[in-house]
Structures are given as structure tokens and as C-alpha cells.
Amino acid sequence: MERLQPPDLDNLTPEQEAVAQAIIAGPRKAVIGPMRIWLHRPDLGQHAQRLGQYCRFDSSLPPELSELAILVTARVWSSEFEWSAHKKIALDAGVSPAIIEAIRTHAEPPFENDTQRAIYDFARMLHTERKVSDAVYAAAVKELGSEGVVDLTGILGYYTLVSMTLNVFEVPGEGPPEMT
């Protein structure tokens, strides 16, 4: 049971309704996952959903790489809703089942290229050590460019917010692929 029930979508304030409609009109098409919780604070919901749209759909990272970063974040935060939602999206984007399973079990993934390794190392180190070493940073810049590293950092930050929201409010673990 969620700690905080989301607002009733049939009885929203005008501010909540504006956020819900923006979410529905965008690529997500539904108000689910953390978006439901954020409706309690429409200003937060509006800004978060716009940031999320950029991070998931509009960043410079191709879906395969952004989904890899999202799965690392979901696993570090033990966010089952986020993991469930993004596992299928990652598979559809081309992340290999072996890499996904290794992340799930906290094993070393069998990377297919240096770019995947750079994303993984950067995400793991930033999440676990709260910073990245010069070597990990340089590898990420080599593979993604400086702008790609800015986008990667934004994706990791946004999905940390998502995972924290889901964990704090105990949103149940089976999320649909469209959730964020």
C-alpha cells in the first residue's frame, strides 16, 4: 500500500489538472508512477515531468545508453517500480539481456563496447561514491563528449529523484513501460 495516495484524477485542482494534461499530452500518455505522487505539488510535478521528458526522450544519449543509465540507477536505489518499468524499455532499445541480468544481480556486466562500459562505470561511481574519478570522467567524455556527460549526469539525477519518490512513498513494484 502506498504511503500517500495520489490525488483522484477525476477531482483535481486546476493546477493539478494542468500538470496531468501536460503529462497526458506528452510522450508518456498517462499519469503513473512518481507523476501521481508529484500531483500533490503541481509546481514540482510540472517541472519534474518536463525535466523527465528531456532526460528520457530528448537528451543527446540514444535510448540504449540512457536506459542502461536508468537501470543502473534503479538498481542502486532498489527501486522495483523503476526497474520493472525500464527493463522492457531497455530490452526494446537494444540493451542485451545479459547486461540487464548482471545489473539486476549486481554482477559485472558483459559489455559489448566501450561506450556501455563508460556509462556503467560513470553511473555506478557517481551513485556509490557521490563523485567520479578523473579516469572515469575522461572515459565518459571520450565516449560521449562533454555535452553527453552533462546529459548523462542529468539523467542520473532525474532518475534518482524518481527512485527516491517511488521508494519514499512505497509505490508498488510493477510499473508499466510508459511510467517515466
PDB file of C-alpha atoms in Angstrom:
ATOM      1  CA  MET A   1       0.000   0.000   0.000  1.00  0.00           C
ATOM      2  CA  GLU A   2       1.343   3.364  -0.966  1.00  0.00           C
ATOM      3  CA  ARG A   3       2.082   5.731   1.902  1.00  0.00           C
ATOM      4  CA  LEU A   4       0.480   8.637   0.081  1.00  0.00           C
ATOM      5  CA  GLN A   5      -2.470   8.017  -2.153  1.00  0.00           C
ATOM      6  CA  PRO A   6      -2.347  10.001  -5.375  1.00  0.00           C
ATOM      7  CA  PRO A   7      -4.997  12.631  -5.960  1.00  0.00           C
ATOM      8  CA  ASP A   8      -8.202  11.388  -7.580  1.00  0.00           C
ATOM      9  CA  LEU A   9      -7.772  12.131 -11.294  1.00  0.00           C
ATOM     10  CA  ASP A  10     -11.482  12.940 -11.520  1.00  0.00           C
ATOM     11  CA  ASN A  11     -11.272  15.622  -8.797  1.00  0.00           C
ATOM     12  CA  LEU A  12      -8.080  17.590  -9.435  1.00  0.00           C
ATOM     13  CA  THR A  13      -7.496  21.238  -8.666  1.00  0.00           C
ATOM     14  CA  PRO A  14      -6.978  23.434 -11.746  1.00  0.00           C
ATOM     15  CA  GLU A  15      -3.219  23.388 -11.104  1.00  0.00           C
ATOM     16  CA  GLN A  16      -3.149  19.598 -10.782  1.00  0.00           C
ATOM     17  CA  GLU A  17      -5.291  19.245 -13.897  1.00  0.00           C
ATOM     18  CA  ALA A  18      -2.863  21.391 -15.909  1.00  0.00           C
ATOM     19  CA  VAL A  19       0.043  19.140 -14.908  1.00  0.00           C
ATOM     20  CA  ALA A  20      -1.934  15.960 -15.592  1.00  0.00           C
ATOM     21  CA  GLN A  21      -2.947  17.220 -19.027  1.00  0.00           C
ATOM     22  CA  ALA A  22       0.654  18.171 -19.858  1.00  0.00           C
ATOM     23  CA  ILE A  23       1.781  14.660 -18.947  1.00  0.00           C
ATOM     24  CA  ILE A  24      -1.026  13.005 -20.927  1.00  0.00           C
ATOM     25  CA  ALA A  25      -0.376  15.203 -23.967  1.00  0.00           C
ATOM     26  CA  GLY A  26       3.344  14.333 -23.938  1.00  0.00           C
ATOM     27  CA  PRO A  27       5.111  11.108 -24.836  1.00  0.00           C
ATOM     28  CA  ARG A  28       4.142   9.363 -21.574  1.00  0.00           C
ATOM     29  CA  LYS A  29       0.391   9.470 -22.389  1.00  0.00           C
ATOM     30  CA  ALA A  30      -0.612   8.619 -18.786  1.00  0.00           C
ATOM     31  CA  VAL A  31      -0.168   9.883 -15.227  1.00  0.00           C
ATOM     32  CA  ILE A  32       1.541   6.977 -13.496  1.00  0.00           C
ATOM     33  CA  GLY A  33       4.459   6.205 -11.200  1.00  0.00           C
ATOM     34  CA  PRO A  34       6.050   9.201  -9.492  1.00  0.00           C
ATOM     35  CA  MET A  35       3.934  11.609 -11.553  1.00  0.00           C
ATOM     36  CA  ARG A  36       0.914  10.561  -9.494  1.00  0.00           C
ATOM     37  CA  ILE A  37       2.700  11.482  -6.268  1.00  0.00           C
ATOM     38  CA  TRP A  38       4.044  14.748  -7.680  1.00  0.00           C
ATOM     39  CA  LEU A  39       0.492  15.878  -8.439  1.00  0.00           C
ATOM     40  CA  HIS A  40       0.237  16.693  -4.723  1.00  0.00           C
ATOM     41  CA  ARG A  41       2.643  19.539  -5.513  1.00  0.00           C
ATOM     42  CA  PRO A  42       1.713  20.722  -9.010  1.00  0.00           C
ATOM     43  CA  ASP A  43       4.688  23.082  -9.386  1.00  0.00           C
ATOM     44  CA  LEU A  44       7.098  20.246  -8.590  1.00  0.00           C
ATOM     45  CA  GLY A  45       5.113  17.936 -10.873  1.00  0.00           C
ATOM     46  CA  GLN A  46       5.239  20.368 -13.783  1.00  0.00           C
ATOM     47  CA  HIS A  47       8.981  20.966 -13.540  1.00  0.00           C
ATOM     48  CA  ALA A  48       9.799  17.306 -12.868  1.00  0.00           C
ATOM     49  CA  GLN A  49       7.717  15.999 -15.752  1.00  0.00           C
ATOM     50  CA  ARG A  50       9.373  18.469 -18.156  1.00  0.00           C
ATOM     51  CA  LEU A  51      12.831  17.502 -16.919  1.00  0.00           C
ATOM     52  CA  GLY A  52      11.868  13.841 -17.218  1.00  0.00           C
ATOM     53  CA  GLN A  53      10.647  14.318 -20.761  1.00  0.00           C
ATOM     54  CA  TYR A  54      14.007  15.834 -21.691  1.00  0.00           C
ATOM     55  CA  CYS A  55      16.021  13.158 -19.881  1.00  0.00           C
ATOM     56  CA  ARG A  56      14.099  10.216 -21.284  1.00  0.00           C
ATOM     57  CA  PHE A  57      13.079  11.376 -24.745  1.00  0.00           C
ATOM     58  CA  ASP A  58      15.179  14.370 -25.822  1.00  0.00           C
ATOM     59  CA  SER A  59      18.727  14.059 -24.464  1.00  0.00           C
ATOM     60  CA  SER A  60      21.755  13.502 -26.687  1.00  0.00           C
ATOM     61  CA  LEU A  61      22.110   9.907 -25.488  1.00  0.00           C
ATOM     62  CA  PRO A  62      20.466   7.248 -27.643  1.00  0.00           C
ATOM     63  CA  PRO A  63      17.815   5.155 -25.874  1.00  0.00           C
ATOM     64  CA  GLU A  64      20.126   2.151 -25.432  1.00  0.00           C
ATOM     65  CA  LEU A  65      22.570   4.236 -23.401  1.00  0.00           C
ATOM     66  CA  SER A  66      20.060   6.275 -21.419  1.00  0.00           C
ATOM     67  CA  GLU A  67      18.163   3.087 -20.497  1.00  0.00           C
ATOM     68  CA  LEU A  68      21.407   1.496 -19.337  1.00  0.00           C
ATOM     69  CA  ALA A  69      21.963   4.501 -17.057  1.00  0.00           C
ATOM     70  CA  ILE A  70      18.360   4.335 -15.818  1.00  0.00           C
ATOM     71  CA  LEU A  71      18.673   0.632 -14.947  1.00  0.00           C
ATOM     72  CA  VAL A  72      21.888   1.266 -13.004  1.00  0.00           C
ATOM     73  CA  THR A  73      20.079   3.995 -11.076  1.00  0.00           C
ATOM     74  CA  ALA A  74      17.030   1.814 -10.406  1.00  0.00           C
ATOM     75  CA  ARG A  75      19.229  -0.998  -9.101  1.00  0.00           C
ATOM     76  CA  VAL A  76      21.411   1.241  -6.919  1.00  0.00           C
ATOM     77  CA  TRP A  77      18.252   2.680  -5.343  1.00  0.00           C
ATOM     78  CA  SER A  78      16.475  -0.721  -5.201  1.00  0.00           C
ATOM     79  CA  SER A  79      13.540   0.920  -6.938  1.00  0.00           C
ATOM     80  CA  GLU A  80      11.466  -2.029  -8.086  1.00  0.00           C
ATOM     81  CA  PHE A  81       8.832   0.048  -9.874  1.00  0.00           C
ATOM     82  CA  GLU A  82      11.533   1.810 -11.868  1.00  0.00           C
ATOM     83  CA  TRP A  83      13.344  -1.447 -12.598  1.00  0.00           C
ATOM     84  CA  SER A  84      10.151  -3.140 -13.771  1.00  0.00           C
ATOM     85  CA  ALA A  85       9.177  -0.198 -15.936  1.00  0.00           C
ATOM     86  CA  HIS A  86      12.536   0.250 -17.627  1.00  0.00           C
ATOM     87  CA  LYS A  87      13.676  -3.366 -18.055  1.00  0.00           C
ATOM     88  CA  LYS A  88      11.377  -3.858 -21.071  1.00  0.00           C
ATOM     89  CA  ILE A  89      12.202  -0.429 -22.460  1.00  0.00           C
ATOM     90  CA  ALA A  90      15.921  -1.246 -22.190  1.00  0.00           C
ATOM     91  CA  LEU A  91      15.452  -4.578 -23.956  1.00  0.00           C
ATOM     92  CA  ASP A  92      13.466  -2.876 -26.719  1.00  0.00           C
ATOM     93  CA  ALA A  93      16.210  -0.224 -27.028  1.00  0.00           C
ATOM     94  CA  GLY A  94      18.856  -2.899 -27.572  1.00  0.00           C
ATOM     95  CA  VAL A  95      20.427  -3.440 -24.142  1.00  0.00           C
ATOM     96  CA  SER A  96      21.334  -7.110 -24.048  1.00  0.00           C
ATOM     97  CA  PRO A  97      19.522  -9.430 -21.634  1.00  0.00           C
ATOM     98  CA  ALA A  98      22.909 -10.492 -20.233  1.00  0.00           C
ATOM     99  CA  ILE A  99      23.796  -6.906 -19.305  1.00  0.00           C
ATOM    100  CA  ILE A 100      20.384  -6.356 -17.722  1.00  0.00           C
ATOM    101  CA  GLU A 101      20.622  -9.567 -15.697  1.00  0.00           C
ATOM    102  CA  ALA A 102      24.123  -8.693 -14.499  1.00  0.00           C
ATOM    103  CA  ILE A 103      22.945  -5.270 -13.322  1.00  0.00           C
ATOM    104  CA  ARG A 104      19.970  -6.889 -11.597  1.00  0.00           C
ATOM    105  CA  THR A 105      22.217  -9.315  -9.703  1.00  0.00           C
ATOM    106  CA  HIS A 106      24.978  -6.759  -9.013  1.00  0.00           C
ATOM    107  CA  ALA A 107      27.424  -8.729 -11.182  1.00  0.00           C
ATOM    108  CA  GLU A 108      29.916  -7.322 -13.693  1.00  0.00           C
ATOM    109  CA  PRO A 109      28.013  -6.859 -16.980  1.00  0.00           C
ATOM    110  CA  PRO A 110      29.385  -8.344 -20.219  1.00  0.00           C
ATOM    111  CA  PHE A 111      29.673  -5.072 -22.112  1.00  0.00           C
ATOM    112  CA  GLU A 112      29.572  -5.064 -25.890  1.00  0.00           C
ATOM    113  CA  ASN A 113      31.533  -1.834 -26.310  1.00  0.00           C
ATOM    114  CA  ASP A 114      33.498   0.877 -24.502  1.00  0.00           C
ATOM    115  CA  THR A 115      30.551   3.289 -24.517  1.00  0.00           C
ATOM    116  CA  GLN A 116      28.398   0.935 -22.456  1.00  0.00           C
ATOM    117  CA  ARG A 117      31.256   0.438 -20.004  1.00  0.00           C
ATOM    118  CA  ALA A 118      31.780   4.201 -19.712  1.00  0.00           C
ATOM    119  CA  ILE A 119      28.072   4.764 -18.958  1.00  0.00           C
ATOM    120  CA  TYR A 120      28.012   1.958 -16.393  1.00  0.00           C
ATOM    121  CA  ASP A 121      31.248   2.968 -14.649  1.00  0.00           C
ATOM    122  CA  PHE A 122      30.215   6.635 -14.520  1.00  0.00           C
ATOM    123  CA  ALA A 123      26.723   5.841 -13.187  1.00  0.00           C
ATOM    124  CA  ARG A 124      27.897   3.315 -10.583  1.00  0.00           C
ATOM    125  CA  MET A 125      30.696   5.523  -9.315  1.00  0.00           C
ATOM    126  CA  LEU A 126      28.581   8.663  -9.143  1.00  0.00           C
ATOM    127  CA  HIS A 127      25.790   6.849  -7.301  1.00  0.00           C
ATOM    128  CA  THR A 128      28.001   4.940  -4.883  1.00  0.00           C
ATOM    129  CA  GLU A 129      30.880   7.349  -4.284  1.00  0.00           C
ATOM    130  CA  ARG A 130      28.964  10.607  -4.942  1.00  0.00           C
ATOM    131  CA  LYS A 131      31.669  11.706  -7.397  1.00  0.00           C
ATOM    132  CA  VAL A 132      33.617  10.303 -10.344  1.00  0.00           C
ATOM    133  CA  SER A 133      37.346   9.814 -10.682  1.00  0.00           C
ATOM    134  CA  ASP A 134      39.373  11.594 -13.338  1.00  0.00           C
ATOM    135  CA  ALA A 135      39.777   8.307 -15.236  1.00  0.00           C
ATOM    136  CA  VAL A 136      36.043   7.537 -15.246  1.00  0.00           C
ATOM    137  CA  TYR A 137      35.232  11.106 -16.236  1.00  0.00           C
ATOM    138  CA  ALA A 138      37.788  11.040 -19.066  1.00  0.00           C
ATOM    139  CA  ALA A 139      36.414   7.726 -20.380  1.00  0.00           C
ATOM    140  CA  ALA A 140      32.882   9.140 -20.363  1.00  0.00           C
ATOM    141  CA  VAL A 141      33.973  12.300 -22.201  1.00  0.00           C
ATOM    142  CA  LYS A 142      35.889  10.198 -24.744  1.00  0.00           C
ATOM    143  CA  GLU A 143      32.783   8.101 -25.477  1.00  0.00           C
ATOM    144  CA  LEU A 144      30.011  10.705 -25.102  1.00  0.00           C
ATOM    145  CA  GLY A 145      31.633  14.115 -25.437  1.00  0.00           C
ATOM    146  CA  SER A 146      31.230  16.831 -22.823  1.00  0.00           C
ATOM    147  CA  GLU A 147      27.602  17.510 -23.730  1.00  0.00           C
ATOM    148  CA  GLY A 148      26.808  13.808 -23.459  1.00  0.00           C
ATOM    149  CA  VAL A 149      28.315  13.722 -19.973  1.00  0.00           C
ATOM    150  CA  VAL A 150      26.141  16.684 -18.979  1.00  0.00           C
ATOM    151  CA  ASP A 151      23.072  14.797 -20.262  1.00  0.00           C
ATOM    152  CA  LEU A 152      24.177  11.575 -18.538  1.00  0.00           C
ATOM    153  CA  THR A 153      24.564  13.428 -15.245  1.00  0.00           C
ATOM    154  CA  GLY A 154      21.090  14.941 -15.695  1.00  0.00           C
ATOM    155  CA  ILE A 155      19.571  11.517 -16.422  1.00  0.00           C
ATOM    156  CA  LEU A 156      21.174  10.049 -13.323  1.00  0.00           C
ATOM    157  CA  GLY A 157      19.934  12.950 -11.192  1.00  0.00           C
ATOM    158  CA  TYR A 158      16.403  12.824 -12.553  1.00  0.00           C
ATOM    159  CA  TYR A 159      16.081   9.064 -12.105  1.00  0.00           C
ATOM    160  CA  THR A 160      17.458   9.395  -8.591  1.00  0.00           C
ATOM    161  CA  LEU A 161      14.549  11.778  -7.886  1.00  0.00           C
ATOM    162  CA  VAL A 162      12.168   9.274  -9.473  1.00  0.00           C
ATOM    163  CA  SER A 163      13.591   6.367  -7.474  1.00  0.00           C
ATOM    164  CA  MET A 164      13.564   8.328  -4.225  1.00  0.00           C
ATOM    165  CA  THR A 165       9.936   9.321  -4.779  1.00  0.00           C
ATOM    166  CA  LEU A 166       8.901   5.752  -5.555  1.00  0.00           C
ATOM    167  CA  ASN A 167      10.782   4.383  -2.542  1.00  0.00           C
ATOM    168  CA  VAL A 168       9.668   7.009  -0.019  1.00  0.00           C
ATOM    169  CA  PHE A 169       6.006   6.666  -0.944  1.00  0.00           C
ATOM    170  CA  GLU A 170       6.240   2.878  -1.419  1.00  0.00           C
ATOM    171  CA  VAL A 171       4.771   2.852  -4.911  1.00  0.00           C
ATOM    172  CA  PRO A 172       4.251  -0.843  -5.750  1.00  0.00           C
ATOM    173  CA  GLY A 173       6.929  -2.557  -7.853  1.00  0.00           C
ATOM    174  CA  GLU A 174       5.235  -3.497 -11.104  1.00  0.00           C
ATOM    175  CA  GLY A 175       5.378  -0.426 -13.290  1.00  0.00           C
ATOM    176  CA  PRO A 176       4.253  -0.217 -16.901  1.00  0.00           C
ATOM    177  CA  PRO A 177       6.880   0.719 -19.515  1.00  0.00           C
ATOM    178  CA  GLU A 178       5.408   4.185 -20.065  1.00  0.00           C
ATOM    179  CA  MET A 179       5.814   5.293 -16.464  1.00  0.00           C
ATOM    180  CA  THR A 180       8.531   7.934 -16.702  1.00  0.00           C
TER     181      THR A 180
END
